[in-house]
Coordinates of N, CA and C in Angstrom, one line a residue:
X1 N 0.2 11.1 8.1 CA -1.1 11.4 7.6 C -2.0 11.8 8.7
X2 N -1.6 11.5 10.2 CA -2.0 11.9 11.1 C -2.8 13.7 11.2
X3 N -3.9 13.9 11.5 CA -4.0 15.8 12.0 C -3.9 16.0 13.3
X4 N -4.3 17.0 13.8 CA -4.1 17.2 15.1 C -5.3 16.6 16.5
X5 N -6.6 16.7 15.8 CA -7.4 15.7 16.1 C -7.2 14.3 16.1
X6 N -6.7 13.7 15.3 CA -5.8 12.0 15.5 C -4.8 11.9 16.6
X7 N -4.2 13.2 16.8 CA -3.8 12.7 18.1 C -4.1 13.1 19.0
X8 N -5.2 14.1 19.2 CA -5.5 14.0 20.2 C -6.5 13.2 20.8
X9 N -6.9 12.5 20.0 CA -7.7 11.1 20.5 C -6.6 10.0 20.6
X10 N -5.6 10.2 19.9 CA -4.2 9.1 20.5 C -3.9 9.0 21.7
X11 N -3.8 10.2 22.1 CA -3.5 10.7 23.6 C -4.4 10.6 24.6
X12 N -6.0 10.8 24.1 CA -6.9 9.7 25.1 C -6.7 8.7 25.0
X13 N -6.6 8.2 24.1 CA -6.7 6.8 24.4 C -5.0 6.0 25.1
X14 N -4.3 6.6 25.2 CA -2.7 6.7 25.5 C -3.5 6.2 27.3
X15 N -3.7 7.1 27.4 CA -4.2 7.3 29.2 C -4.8 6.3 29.9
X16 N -5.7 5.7 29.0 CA -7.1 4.8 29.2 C -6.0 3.5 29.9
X17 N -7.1 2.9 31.2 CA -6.3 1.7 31.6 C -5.7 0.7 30.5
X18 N -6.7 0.9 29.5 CA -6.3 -0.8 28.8 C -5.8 0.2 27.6
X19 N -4.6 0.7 27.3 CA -3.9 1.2 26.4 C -3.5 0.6 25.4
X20 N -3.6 1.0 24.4 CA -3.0 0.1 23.1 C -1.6 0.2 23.5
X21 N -0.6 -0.8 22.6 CA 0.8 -0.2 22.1 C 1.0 0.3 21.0
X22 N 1.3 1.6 20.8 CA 1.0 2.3 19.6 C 2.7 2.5 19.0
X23 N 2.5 1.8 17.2 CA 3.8 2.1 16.5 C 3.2 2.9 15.6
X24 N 4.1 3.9 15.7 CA 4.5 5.2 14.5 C 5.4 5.2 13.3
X25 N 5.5 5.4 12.4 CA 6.6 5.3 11.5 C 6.1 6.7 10.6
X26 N 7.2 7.3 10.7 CA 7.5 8.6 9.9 C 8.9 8.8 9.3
X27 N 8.9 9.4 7.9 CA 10.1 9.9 7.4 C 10.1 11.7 7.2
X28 N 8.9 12.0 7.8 CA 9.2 13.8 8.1 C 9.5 14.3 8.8
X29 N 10.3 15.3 8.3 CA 11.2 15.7 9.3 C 10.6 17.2 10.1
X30 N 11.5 18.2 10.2 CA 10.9 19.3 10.9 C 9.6 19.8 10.0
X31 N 8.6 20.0 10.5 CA 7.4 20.3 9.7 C 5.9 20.6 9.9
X32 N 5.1 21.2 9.8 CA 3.7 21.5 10.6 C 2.8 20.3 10.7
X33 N 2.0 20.4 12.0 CA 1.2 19.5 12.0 C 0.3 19.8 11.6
X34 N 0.0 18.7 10.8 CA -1.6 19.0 9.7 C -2.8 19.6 10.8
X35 N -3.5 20.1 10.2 CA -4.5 20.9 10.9 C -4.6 22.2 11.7
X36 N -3.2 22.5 11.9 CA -2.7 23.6 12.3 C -1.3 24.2 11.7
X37 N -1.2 25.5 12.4 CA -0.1 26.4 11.3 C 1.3 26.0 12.3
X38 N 1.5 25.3 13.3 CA 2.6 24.9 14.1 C 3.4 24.1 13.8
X39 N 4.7 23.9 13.6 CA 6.0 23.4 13.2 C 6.4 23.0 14.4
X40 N 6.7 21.5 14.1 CA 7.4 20.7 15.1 C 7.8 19.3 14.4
X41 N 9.2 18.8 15.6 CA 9.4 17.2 14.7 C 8.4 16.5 14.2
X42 N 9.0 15.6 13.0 CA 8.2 14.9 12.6 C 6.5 15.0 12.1
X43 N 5.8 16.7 12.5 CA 4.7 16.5 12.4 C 3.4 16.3 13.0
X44 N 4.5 16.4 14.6 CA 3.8 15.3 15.8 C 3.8 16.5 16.7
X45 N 2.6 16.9 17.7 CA 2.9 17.5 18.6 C 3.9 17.2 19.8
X46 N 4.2 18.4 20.5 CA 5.1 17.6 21.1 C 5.3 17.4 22.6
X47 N 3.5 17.6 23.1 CA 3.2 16.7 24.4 C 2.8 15.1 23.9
X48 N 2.7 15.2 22.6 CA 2.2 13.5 22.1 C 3.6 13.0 21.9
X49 N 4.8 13.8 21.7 CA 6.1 13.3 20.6 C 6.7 13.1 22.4
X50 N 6.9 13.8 23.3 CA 7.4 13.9 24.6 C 6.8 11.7 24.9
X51 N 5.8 11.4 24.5 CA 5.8 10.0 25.4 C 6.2 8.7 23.9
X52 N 6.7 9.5 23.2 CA 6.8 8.3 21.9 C 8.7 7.8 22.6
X53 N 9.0 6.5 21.9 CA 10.4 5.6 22.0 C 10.7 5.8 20.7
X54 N 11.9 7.1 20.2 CA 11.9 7.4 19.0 C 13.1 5.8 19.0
X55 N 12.9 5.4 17.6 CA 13.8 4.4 17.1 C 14.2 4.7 15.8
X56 N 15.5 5.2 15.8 CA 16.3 5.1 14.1 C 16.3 4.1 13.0
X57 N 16.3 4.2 11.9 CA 16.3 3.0 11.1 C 17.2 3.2 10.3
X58 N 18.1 1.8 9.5 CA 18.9 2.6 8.3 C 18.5 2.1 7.3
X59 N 19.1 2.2 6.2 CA 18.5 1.8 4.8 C 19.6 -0.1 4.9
X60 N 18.8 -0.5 4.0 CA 19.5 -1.9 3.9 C 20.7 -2.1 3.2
X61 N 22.2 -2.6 3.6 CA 22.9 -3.0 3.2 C 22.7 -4.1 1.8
X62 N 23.6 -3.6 0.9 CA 23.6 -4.9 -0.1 C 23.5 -6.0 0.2
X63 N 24.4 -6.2 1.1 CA 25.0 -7.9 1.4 C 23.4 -8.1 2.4
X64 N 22.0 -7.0 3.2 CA 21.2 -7.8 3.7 C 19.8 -7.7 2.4
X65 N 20.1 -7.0 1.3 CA 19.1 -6.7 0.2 C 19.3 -8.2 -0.5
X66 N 21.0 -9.1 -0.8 CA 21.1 -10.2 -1.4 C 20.0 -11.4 -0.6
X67 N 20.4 -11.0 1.3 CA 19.9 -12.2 1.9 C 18.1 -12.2 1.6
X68 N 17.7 -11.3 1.9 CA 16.1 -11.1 1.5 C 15.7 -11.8 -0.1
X69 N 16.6 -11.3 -1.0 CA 16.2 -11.9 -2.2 C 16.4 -13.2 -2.3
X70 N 17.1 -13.2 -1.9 CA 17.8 -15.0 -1.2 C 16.4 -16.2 -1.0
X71 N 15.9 -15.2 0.2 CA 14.8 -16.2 1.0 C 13.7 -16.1 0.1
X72 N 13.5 -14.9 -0.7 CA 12.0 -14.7 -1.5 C 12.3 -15.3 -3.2
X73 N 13.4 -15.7 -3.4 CA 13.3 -16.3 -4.6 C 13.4 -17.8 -3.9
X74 N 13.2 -18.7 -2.9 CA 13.5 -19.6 -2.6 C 11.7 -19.9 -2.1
X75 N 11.3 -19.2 -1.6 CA 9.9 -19.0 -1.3 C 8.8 -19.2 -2.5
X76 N 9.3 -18.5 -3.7 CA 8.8 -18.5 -4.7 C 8.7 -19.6 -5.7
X77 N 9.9 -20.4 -5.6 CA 10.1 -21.4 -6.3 C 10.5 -20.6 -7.9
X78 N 11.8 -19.6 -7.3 CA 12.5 -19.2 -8.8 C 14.1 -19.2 -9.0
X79 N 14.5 -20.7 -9.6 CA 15.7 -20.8 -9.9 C 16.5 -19.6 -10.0
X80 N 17.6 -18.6 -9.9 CA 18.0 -17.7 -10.3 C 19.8 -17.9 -10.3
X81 N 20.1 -17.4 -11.6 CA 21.6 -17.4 -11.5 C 22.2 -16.3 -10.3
X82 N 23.3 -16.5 -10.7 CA 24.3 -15.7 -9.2 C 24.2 -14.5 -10.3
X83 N 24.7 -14.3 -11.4 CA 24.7 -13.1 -11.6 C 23.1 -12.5 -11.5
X84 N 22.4 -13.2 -11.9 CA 20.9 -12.7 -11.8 C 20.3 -12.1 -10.7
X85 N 21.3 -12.8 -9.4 CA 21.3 -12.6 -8.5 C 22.2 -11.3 -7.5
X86 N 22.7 -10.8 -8.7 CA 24.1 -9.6 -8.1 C 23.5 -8.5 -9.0
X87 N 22.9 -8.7 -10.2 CA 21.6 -7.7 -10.7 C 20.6 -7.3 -10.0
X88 N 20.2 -8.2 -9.4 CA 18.9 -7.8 -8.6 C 19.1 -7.4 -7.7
X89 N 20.6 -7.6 -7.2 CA 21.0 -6.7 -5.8 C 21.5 -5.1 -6.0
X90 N 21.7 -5.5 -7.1 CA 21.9 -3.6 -7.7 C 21.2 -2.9 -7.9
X91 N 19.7 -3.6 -8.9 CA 19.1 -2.8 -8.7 C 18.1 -2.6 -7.1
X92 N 17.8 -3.3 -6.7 CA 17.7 -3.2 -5.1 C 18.3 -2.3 -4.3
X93 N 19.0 -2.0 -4.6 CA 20.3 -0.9 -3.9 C 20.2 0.6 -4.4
X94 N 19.7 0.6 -6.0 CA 19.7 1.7 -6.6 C 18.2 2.2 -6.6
X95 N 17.1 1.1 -6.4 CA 15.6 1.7 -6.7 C 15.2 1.3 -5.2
X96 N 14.5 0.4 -4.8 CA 14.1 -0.2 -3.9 C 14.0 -1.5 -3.7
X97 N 13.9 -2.0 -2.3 CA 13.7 -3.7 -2.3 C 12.6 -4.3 -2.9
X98 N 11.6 -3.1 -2.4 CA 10.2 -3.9 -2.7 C 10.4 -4.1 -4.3
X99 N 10.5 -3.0 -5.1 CA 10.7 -3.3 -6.5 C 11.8 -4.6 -7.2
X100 N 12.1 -4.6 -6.6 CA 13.6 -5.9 -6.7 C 12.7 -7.4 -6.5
X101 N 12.0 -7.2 -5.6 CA 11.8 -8.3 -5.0 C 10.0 -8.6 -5.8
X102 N 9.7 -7.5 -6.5 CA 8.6 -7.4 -8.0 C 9.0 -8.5 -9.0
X103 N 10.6 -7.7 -9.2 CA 11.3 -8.4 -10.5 C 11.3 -9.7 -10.2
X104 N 11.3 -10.7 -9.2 CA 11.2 -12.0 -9.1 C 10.9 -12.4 -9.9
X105 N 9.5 -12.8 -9.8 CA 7.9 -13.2 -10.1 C 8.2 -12.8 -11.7
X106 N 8.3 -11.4 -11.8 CA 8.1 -11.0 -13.2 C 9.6 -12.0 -14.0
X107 N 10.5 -12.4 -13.7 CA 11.5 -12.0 -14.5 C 11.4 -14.2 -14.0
X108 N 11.1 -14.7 -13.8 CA 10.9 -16.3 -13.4 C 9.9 -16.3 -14.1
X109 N 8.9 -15.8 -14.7 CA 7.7 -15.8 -16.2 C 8.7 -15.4 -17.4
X110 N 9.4 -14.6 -17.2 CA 10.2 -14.3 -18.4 C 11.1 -15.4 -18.7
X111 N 10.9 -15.9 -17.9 CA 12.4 -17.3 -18.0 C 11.5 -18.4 -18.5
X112 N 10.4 -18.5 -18.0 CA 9.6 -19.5 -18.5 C 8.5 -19.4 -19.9
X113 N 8.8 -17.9 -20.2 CA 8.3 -18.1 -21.6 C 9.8 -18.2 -22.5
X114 N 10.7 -18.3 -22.4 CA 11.9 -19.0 -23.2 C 12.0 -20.0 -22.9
X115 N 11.3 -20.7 -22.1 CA 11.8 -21.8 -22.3 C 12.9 -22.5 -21.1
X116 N 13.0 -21.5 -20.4 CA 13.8 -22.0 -19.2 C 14.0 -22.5 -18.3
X117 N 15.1 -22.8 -17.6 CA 15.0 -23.3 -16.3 C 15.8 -22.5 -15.2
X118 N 16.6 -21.7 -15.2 CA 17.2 -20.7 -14.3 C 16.8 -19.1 -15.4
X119 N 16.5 -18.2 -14.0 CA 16.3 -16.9 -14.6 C 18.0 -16.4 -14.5
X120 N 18.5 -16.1 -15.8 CA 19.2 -15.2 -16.4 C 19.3 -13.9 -16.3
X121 N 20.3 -13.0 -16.3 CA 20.5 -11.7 -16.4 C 19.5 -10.8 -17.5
X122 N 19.3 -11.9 -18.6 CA 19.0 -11.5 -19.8 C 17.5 -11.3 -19.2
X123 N 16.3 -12.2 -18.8 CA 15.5 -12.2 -18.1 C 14.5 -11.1 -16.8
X124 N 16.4 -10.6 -16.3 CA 15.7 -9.6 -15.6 C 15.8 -8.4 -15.8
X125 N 16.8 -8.2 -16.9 CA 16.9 -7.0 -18.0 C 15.7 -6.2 -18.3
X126 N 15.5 -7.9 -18.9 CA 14.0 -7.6 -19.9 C 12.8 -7.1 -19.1
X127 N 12.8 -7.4 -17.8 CA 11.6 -7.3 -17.1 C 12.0 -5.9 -16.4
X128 N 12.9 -5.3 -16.2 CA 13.8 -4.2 -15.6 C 13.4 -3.4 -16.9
X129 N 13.5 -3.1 -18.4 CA 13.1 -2.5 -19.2 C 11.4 -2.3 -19.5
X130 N 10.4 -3.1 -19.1 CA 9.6 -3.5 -18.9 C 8.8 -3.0 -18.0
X131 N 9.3 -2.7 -17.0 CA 8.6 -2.0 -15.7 C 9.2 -1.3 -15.0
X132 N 8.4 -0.1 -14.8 CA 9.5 1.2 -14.0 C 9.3 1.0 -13.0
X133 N 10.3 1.5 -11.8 CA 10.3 2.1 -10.7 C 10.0 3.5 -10.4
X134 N 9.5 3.8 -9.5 CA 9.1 4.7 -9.5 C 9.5 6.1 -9.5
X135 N 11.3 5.8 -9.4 CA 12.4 7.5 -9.9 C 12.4 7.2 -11.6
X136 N 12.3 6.2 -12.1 CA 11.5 6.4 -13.9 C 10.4 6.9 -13.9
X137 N 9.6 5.7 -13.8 CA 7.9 6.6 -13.8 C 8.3 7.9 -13.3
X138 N 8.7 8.7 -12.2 CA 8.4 9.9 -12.5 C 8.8 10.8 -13.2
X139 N 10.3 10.4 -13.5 CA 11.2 10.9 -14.9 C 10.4 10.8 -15.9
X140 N 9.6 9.6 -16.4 CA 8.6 9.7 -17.7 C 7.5 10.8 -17.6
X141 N 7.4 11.0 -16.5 CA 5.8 12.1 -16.4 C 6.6 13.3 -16.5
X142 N 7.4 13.8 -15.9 CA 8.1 14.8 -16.0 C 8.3 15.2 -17.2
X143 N 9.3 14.3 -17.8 CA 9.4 14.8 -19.2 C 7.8 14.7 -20.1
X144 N 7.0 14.1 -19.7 CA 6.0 13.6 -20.9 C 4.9 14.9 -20.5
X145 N 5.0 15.7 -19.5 CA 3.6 15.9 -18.8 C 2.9 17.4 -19.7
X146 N 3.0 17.2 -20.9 CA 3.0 18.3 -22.1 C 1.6 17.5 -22.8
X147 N 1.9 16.0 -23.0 CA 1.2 14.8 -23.3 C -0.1 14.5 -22.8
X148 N -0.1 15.2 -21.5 CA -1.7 14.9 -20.2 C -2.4 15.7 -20.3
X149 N -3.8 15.8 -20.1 CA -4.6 16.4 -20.2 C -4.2 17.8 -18.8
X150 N -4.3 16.6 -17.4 CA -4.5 17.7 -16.5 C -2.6 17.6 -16.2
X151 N -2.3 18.8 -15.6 CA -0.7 18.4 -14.6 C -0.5 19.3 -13.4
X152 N -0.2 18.5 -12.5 CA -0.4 20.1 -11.0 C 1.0 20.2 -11.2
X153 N 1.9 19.8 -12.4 CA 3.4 20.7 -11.8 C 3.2 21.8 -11.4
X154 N 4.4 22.5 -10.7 CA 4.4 24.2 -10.2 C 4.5 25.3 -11.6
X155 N 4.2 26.2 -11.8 CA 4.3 26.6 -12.8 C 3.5 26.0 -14.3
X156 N 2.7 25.3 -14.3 CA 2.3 24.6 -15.9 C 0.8 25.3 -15.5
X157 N 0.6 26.1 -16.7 CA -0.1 26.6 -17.1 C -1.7 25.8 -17.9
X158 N -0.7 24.8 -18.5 CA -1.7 24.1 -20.0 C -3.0 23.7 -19.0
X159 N -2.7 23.2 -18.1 CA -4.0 22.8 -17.0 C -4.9 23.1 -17.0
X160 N -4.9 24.9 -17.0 CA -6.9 25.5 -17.0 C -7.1 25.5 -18.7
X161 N -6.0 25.6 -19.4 CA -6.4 25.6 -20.6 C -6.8 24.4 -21.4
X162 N -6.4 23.6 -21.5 CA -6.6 22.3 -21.5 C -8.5 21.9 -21.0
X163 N -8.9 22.1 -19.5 CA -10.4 21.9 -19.0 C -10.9 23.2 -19.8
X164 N -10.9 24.3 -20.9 CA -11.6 25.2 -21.4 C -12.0 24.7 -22.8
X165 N -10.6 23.9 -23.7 CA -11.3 23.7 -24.5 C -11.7 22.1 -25.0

């Protein structure tokens, strides 16, 4: 979200005796930097990108998506079965962690309005039908977006027509 002005005050202050340590995190790839018409990695110019420690990341393993849910349903104080627990790592795997690790909370209330005492498959089903992630949500807008008043899809027209009458 950086422009070209953000780094170039990055870059003074890079210089300055009492220097911050500055972390970046980007997932763009070849691409212009905002504020100007120039194309370079990431976004970033690249007398600022020349003093960065680029570091790779990879996406999380199942078997380390299980251990995180592990520690945050133990944190939480929410009983969970193993299969509840091999659900959550699916979907964790298939949507995201953060969203997985939503379903906790939500799906340990759903157990406790039956009446429960371990969250069940059934439980996080329900809370998984209940609330989208956000490759649903945008599959619902997509398909729905006929339904909305305004829509910047590419190509949808109904938009100016729609603010006329």
């Amino acid at each position: 979200m950086l422009d070209i002005e953000c780094f170039s005050f990055l870059n003074r202050a890079l210089e300055n005796d009492m220097a911050p340590i500055l972390v970046i995190a980007t997932n763009r790839g070849i691409t212009t930097i905002r504020g100007t018409n120039y194309r370079s990695p990431h976004g970033i110019p690249s007398d600022f990108l020349d003093r960065l420690l680029i570091i790779t990341t990879q996406p999380y393993t199942a078997e380390e998506i299980r251990k995180i849910l592990d520690i945050r349903c133990e944190e939480e104080d929410v009983e969970m079965s193993a299969e509840g627990k091999d659900l959550l790592t699916k979907i964790g795997t298939e949507t995201s962690l953060r969203y997985a690790i939503q379903l906790i909370t939500s799906a340990g209330l759903a157990c406790q309005k039956r009446k429960g005492k371990v969250v069940e498959m059934e439980d996080i089903s329900r809370v998984y039908h209940l609330f989208l992630d956000v490759k649903r949500s945008t599959q619902f807008l997509i398909d729905s977006q006929s339904d909305y008043m305004f829509s910047e899809v590419q190509g949808d027209s109904d938009g100016d027509d729609a603010m006329q009458s």
